[in-house]
Short mmCIF file of C-alpha atoms in Angstrom, two decimals:
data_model
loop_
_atom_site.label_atom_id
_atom_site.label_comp_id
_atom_site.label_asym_id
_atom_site.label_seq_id
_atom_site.Cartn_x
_atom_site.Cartn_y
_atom_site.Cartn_z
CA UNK A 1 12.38 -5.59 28.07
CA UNK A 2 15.80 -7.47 26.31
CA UNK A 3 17.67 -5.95 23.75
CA UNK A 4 16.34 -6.28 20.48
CA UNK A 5 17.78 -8.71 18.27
CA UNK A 6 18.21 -8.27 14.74
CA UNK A 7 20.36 -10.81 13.24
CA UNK A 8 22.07 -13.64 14.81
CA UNK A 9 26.04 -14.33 14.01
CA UNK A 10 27.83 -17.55 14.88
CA UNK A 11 31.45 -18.20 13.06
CA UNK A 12 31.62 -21.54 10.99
CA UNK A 13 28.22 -22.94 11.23
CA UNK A 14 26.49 -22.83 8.73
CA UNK A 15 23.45 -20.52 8.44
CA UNK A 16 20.27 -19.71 6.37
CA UNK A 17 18.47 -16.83 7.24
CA UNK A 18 14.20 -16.43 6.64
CA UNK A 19 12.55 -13.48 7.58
CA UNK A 20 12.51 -14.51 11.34
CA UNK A 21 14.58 -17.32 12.21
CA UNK A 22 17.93 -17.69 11.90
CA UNK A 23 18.34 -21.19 11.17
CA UNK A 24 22.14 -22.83 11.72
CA UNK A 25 23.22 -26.59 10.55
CA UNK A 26 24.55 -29.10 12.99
CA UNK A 27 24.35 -31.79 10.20
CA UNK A 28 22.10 -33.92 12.48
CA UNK A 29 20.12 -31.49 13.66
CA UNK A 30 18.97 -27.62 12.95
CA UNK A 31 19.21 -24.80 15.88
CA UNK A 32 16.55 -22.18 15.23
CA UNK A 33 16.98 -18.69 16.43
CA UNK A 34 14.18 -16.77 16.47
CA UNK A 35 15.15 -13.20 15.78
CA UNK A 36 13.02 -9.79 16.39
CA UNK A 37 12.85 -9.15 12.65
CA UNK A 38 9.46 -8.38 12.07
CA UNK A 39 8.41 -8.81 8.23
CA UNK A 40 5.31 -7.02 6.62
CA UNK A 41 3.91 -7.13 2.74
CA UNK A 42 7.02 -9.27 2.27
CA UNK A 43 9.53 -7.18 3.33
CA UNK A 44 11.78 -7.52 6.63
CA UNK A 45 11.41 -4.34 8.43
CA UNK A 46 14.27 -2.37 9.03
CA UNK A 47 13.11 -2.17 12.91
CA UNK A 48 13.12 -4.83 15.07
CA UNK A 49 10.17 -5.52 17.90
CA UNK A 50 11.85 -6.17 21.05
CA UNK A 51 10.79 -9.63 22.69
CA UNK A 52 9.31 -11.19 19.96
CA UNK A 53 11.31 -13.76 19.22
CA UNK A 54 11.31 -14.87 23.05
CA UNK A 55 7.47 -14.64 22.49
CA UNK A 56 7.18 -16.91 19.57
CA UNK A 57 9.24 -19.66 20.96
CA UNK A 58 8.26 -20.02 24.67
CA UNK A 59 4.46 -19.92 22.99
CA UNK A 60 5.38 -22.59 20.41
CA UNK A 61 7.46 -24.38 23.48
CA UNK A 62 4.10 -24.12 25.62
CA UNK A 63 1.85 -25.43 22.85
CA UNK A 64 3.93 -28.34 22.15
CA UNK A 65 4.12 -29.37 25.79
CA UNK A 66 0.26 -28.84 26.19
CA UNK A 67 -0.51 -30.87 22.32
CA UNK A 68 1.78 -33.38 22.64
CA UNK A 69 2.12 -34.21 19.29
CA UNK A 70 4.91 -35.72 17.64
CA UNK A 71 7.13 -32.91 16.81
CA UNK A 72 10.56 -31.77 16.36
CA UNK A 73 12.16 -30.68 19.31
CA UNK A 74 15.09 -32.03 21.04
CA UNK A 75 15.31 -29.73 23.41
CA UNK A 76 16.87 -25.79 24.10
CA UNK A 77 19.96 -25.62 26.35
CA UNK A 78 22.24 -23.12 23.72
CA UNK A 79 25.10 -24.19 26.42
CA UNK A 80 25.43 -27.51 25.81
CA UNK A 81 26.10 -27.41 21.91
CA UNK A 82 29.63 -25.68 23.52
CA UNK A 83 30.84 -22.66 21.22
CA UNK A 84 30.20 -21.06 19.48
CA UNK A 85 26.54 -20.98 20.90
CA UNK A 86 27.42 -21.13 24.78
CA UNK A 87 29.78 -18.06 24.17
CA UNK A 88 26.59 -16.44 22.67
CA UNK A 89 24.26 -17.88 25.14
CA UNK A 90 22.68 -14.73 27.11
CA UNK A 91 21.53 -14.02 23.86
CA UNK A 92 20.21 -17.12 22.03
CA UNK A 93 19.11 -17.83 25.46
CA UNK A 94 14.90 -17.52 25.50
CA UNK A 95 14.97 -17.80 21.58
CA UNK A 96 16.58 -21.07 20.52
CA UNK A 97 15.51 -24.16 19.53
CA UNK A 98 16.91 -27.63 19.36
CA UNK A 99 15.50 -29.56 16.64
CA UNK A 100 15.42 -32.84 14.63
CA UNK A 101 15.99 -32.58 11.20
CA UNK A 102 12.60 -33.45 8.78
CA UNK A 103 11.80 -33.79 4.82
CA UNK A 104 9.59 -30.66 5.31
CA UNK A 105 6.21 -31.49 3.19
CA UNK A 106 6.21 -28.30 0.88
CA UNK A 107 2.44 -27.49 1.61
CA UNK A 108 1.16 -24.89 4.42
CA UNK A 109 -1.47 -26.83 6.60
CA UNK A 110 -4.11 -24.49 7.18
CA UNK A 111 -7.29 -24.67 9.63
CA UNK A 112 -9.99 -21.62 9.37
CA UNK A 113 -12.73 -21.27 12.24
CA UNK A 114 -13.97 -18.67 11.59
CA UNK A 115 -14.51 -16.39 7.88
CA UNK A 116 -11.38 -13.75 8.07
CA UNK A 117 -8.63 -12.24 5.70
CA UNK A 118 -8.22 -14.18 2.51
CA UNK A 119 -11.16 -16.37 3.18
CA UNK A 120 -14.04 -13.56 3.80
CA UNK A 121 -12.49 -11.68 0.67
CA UNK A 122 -13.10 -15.02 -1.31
CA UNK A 123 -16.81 -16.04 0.16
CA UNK A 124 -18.61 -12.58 -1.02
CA UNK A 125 -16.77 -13.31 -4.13
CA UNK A 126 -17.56 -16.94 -4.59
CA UNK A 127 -19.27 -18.32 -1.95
CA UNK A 128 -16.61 -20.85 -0.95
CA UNK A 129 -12.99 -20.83 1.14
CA UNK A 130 -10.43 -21.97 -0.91
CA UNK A 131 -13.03 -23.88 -2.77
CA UNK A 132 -14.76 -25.11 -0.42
CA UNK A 133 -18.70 -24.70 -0.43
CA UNK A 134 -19.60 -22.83 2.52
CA UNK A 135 -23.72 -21.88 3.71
CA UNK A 136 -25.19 -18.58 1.92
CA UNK A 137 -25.18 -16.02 4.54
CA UNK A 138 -22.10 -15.45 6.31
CA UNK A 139 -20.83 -12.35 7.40
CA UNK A 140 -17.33 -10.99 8.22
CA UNK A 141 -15.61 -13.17 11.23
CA UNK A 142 -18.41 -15.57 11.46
CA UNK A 143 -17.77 -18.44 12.55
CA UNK A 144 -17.77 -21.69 10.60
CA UNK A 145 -20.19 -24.72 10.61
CA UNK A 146 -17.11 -26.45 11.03
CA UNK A 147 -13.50 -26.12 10.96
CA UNK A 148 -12.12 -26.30 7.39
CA UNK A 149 -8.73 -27.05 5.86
CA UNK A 150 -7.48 -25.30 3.57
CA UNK A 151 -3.77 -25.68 2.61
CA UNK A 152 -1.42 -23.58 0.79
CA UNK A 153 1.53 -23.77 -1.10
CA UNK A 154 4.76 -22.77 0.65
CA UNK A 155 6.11 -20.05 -1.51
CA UNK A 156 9.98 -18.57 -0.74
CA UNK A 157 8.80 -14.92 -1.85
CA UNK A 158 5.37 -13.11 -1.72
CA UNK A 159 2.51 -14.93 -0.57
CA UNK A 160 1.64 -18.64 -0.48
CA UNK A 161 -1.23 -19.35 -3.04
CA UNK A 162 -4.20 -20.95 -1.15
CA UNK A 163 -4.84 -24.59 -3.14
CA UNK A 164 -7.36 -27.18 -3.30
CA UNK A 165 -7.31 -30.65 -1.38
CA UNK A 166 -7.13 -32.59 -4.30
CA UNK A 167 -4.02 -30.45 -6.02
CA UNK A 168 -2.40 -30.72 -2.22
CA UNK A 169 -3.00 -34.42 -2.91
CA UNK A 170 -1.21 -34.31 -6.13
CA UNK A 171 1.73 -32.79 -4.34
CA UNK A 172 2.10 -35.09 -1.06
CA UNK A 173 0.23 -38.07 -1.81
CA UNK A 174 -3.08 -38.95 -1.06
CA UNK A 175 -2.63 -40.49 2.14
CA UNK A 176 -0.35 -37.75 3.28
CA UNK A 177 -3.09 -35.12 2.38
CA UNK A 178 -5.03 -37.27 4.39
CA UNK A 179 -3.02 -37.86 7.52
CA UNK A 180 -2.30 -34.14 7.54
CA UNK A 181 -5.74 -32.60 7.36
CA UNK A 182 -6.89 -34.99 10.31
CA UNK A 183 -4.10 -34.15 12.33
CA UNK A 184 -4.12 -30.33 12.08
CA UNK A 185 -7.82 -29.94 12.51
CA UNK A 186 -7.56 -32.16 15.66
CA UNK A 187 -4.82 -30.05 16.50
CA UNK A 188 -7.02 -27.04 15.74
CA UNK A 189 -10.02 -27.87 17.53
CA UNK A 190 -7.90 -28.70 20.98
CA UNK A 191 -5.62 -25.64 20.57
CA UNK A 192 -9.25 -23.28 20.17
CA UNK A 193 -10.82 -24.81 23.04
CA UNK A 194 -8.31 -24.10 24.98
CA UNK A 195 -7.92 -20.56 24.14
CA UNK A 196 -11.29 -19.71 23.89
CA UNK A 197 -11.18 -20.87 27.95
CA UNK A 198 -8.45 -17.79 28.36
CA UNK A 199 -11.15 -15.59 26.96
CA UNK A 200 -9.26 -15.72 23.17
CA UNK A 201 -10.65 -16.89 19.85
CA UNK A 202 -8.62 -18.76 17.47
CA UNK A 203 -9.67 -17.80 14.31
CA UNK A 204 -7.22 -19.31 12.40
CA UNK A 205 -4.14 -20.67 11.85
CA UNK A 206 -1.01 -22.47 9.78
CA UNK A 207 0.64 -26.00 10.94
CA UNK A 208 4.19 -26.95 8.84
CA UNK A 209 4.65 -31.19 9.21
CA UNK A 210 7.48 -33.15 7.62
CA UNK A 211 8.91 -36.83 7.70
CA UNK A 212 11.67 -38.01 9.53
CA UNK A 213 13.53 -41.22 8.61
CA UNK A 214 11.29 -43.53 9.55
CA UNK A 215 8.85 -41.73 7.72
CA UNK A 216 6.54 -40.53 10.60
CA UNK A 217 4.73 -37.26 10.48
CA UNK A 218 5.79 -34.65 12.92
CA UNK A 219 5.02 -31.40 13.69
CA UNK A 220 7.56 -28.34 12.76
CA UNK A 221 8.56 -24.54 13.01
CA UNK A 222 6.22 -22.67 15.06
CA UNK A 223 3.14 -23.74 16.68
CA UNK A 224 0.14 -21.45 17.48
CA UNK A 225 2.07 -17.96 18.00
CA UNK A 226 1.04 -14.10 16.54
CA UNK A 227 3.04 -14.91 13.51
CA UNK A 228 1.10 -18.17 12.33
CA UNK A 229 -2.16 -17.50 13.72
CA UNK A 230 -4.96 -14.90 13.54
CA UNK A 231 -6.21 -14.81 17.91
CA UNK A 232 -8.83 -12.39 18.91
CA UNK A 233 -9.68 -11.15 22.28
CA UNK A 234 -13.23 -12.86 22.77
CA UNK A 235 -14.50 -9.95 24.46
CA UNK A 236 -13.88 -7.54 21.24
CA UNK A 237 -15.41 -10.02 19.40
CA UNK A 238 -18.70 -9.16 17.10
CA UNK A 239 -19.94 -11.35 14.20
CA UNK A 240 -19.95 -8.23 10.76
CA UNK A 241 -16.55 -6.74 12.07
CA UNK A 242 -12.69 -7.16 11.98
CA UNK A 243 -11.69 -7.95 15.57
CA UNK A 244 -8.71 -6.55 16.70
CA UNK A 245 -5.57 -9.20 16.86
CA UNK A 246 -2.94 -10.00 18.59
CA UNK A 247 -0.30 -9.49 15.83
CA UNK A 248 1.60 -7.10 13.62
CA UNK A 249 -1.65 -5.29 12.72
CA UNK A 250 -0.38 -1.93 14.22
CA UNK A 251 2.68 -2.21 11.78
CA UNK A 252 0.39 -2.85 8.69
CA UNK A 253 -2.40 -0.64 9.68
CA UNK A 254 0.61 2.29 10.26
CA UNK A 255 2.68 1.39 6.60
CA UNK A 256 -0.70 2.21 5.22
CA UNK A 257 -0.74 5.53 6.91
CA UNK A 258 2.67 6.32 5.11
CA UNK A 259 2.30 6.67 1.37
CA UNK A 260 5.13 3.46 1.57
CA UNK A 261 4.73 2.21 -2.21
CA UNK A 262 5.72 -1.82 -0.94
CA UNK A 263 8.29 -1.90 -4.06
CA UNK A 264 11.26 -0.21 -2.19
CA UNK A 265 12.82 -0.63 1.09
CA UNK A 266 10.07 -0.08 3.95
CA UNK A 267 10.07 2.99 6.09
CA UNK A 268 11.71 2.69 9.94
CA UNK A 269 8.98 1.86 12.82
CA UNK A 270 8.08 5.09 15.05
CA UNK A 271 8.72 3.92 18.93
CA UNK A 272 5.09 4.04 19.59
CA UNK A 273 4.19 1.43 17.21
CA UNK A 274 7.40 -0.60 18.22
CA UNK A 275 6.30 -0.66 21.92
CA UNK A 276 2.24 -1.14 20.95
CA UNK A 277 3.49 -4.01 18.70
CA UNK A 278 5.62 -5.51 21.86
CA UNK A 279 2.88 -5.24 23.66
CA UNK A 280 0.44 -7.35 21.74
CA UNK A 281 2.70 -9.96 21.25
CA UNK A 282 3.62 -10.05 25.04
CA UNK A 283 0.36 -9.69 26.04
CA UNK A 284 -1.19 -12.86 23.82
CA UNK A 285 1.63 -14.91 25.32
CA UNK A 286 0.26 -13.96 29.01
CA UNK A 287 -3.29 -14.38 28.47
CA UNK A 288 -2.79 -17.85 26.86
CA UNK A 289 -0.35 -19.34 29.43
CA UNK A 290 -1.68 -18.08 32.21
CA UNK A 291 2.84 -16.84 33.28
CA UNK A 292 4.74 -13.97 32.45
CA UNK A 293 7.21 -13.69 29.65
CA UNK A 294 10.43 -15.38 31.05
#
């Protein structure tokens, strides 16, 4: 297990921070640091989860070797940007990113398989997902006829607000909206059959795309990890439940526990749900790849 790492600090570059990535500015192109912050009801917790940054990017490095999709990497040798990163590079090391800067199209590209979270909350309401007409029927984690999209808007604080096709269309462009809901429920649909092969079910997940100078479409941020995606070990799996995940559930499920109100500062982790939490993450990065963390 590495040292946790809370917060990345590199003199004269500069530096915006999200809730997990520390992202610095090259002027050509972005480095992004994945951290070990670990956020929950919109707050950063005060505890980081050791690994989990290493976690997100070797799986996003992984699925964007196995996709091959146009995307935004250049590459992640921390070294040869020369200082300050290579005097910082045992521990950017593992968690960095190289990218190409994009026009980052301000919608959340969303692909459900399966009726979970938001969506199941919405069908015994409604009857649809995100307004989309889905079959009478359905029960908790089923899964879908067919993979729908169903894009959100990308909101700095609190949660993104789930949108319709057509106001998404309003935003990017038709032909964008277009281009964007073939390409992430291809991406989708190859990324599930995979998994579902290393005995986990995608049930859904987020894609981020932007432009480039020439306009293309590529593929950003992170790709198919805990933090973007909802996996589920198949062999927990049963249609009328809430399948375990391989996430931050332990964190969410424990907050509950503690009479936290989710208006002030959030409590500190116990160790036990720390390490559990580790675990899950490391362990969803084993099963899918077939390696051990690096």
């Amino acid at each position: 297990m590495s040292q946790p790492v809370f917060e990345t600090r590199l003199p004269g570059v500069p530096c915006r921070r999200g809730k997990v990535r520390d992202v610095y500015d090259l002027g050509d192109r972005l480095v992004i640091v994945a951290t070990d912050r670990l956020s929950a009801f919109d707050w950063v917790l005060p505890t980081p989860i050791p690994d989990k940054g290493r976690v997100l990017t070797a799986l996003t490095l992984f699925w964007l070797d196995f996709l091959q999709v146009p995307n935004h990497l250049l590459g992640t040798d921390v070294t040869a940007l020369g200082p300050p990163f290579s005097q910082h590079a045992k521990i950017l090391e593992g968690r960095t990113c190289i990218v190409r800067k994009a026009t980052v199209v301000p919608v959340e590209c969303v692909v459900r398989g399966y009726l979970a979270g938001s969506g199941w909350k919405e069908y015994r309401e409604h009857g649809t997902v995100c307004g989309v007409e889905l079959p009478p029927g359905l029960q908790q984690s089923s899964p879908l006829p067919e993979p729908i999209f169903t894009p959100a808007t990308k909101e700095e604080s609190g949660h993104d607000q789930n949108i319709s096709f057509a106001q998404m269309s309003a935003i990017t462009g038709p032909d964008v909206a277009a281009a964007l809901r073939q390409r992430s429920i291809d991406v989708y649909r190859r990324a599930a059959a995979y998994a579902r092969g290393r005995g986990i079910i995608l049930a859904d997940t987020k894609f981020e795309w932007g432009h480039v100078p020439t306009g293309e479409l590529i593929l950003i941020d992170e790709v198919l990890t805990p933090d973007s995606s909802r996996f589920w070990p198949a062999a927990d799996y049963r249609v009328g439940t809430s399948p375990p995940s391989y996430d931050k559930q332990f964190v969410r499920d424990w907050l509950e526990s503690t009479g936290w109100d989710k208006n002030s500062p959030p409590p500190a982790l116990p160790p036990e749900v720390v390490q559990r939490t580790r675990q899950k993450y490391v362990e969803a990065y084993e099963r899918l790849t077939g390696k051990k963390l690096p």
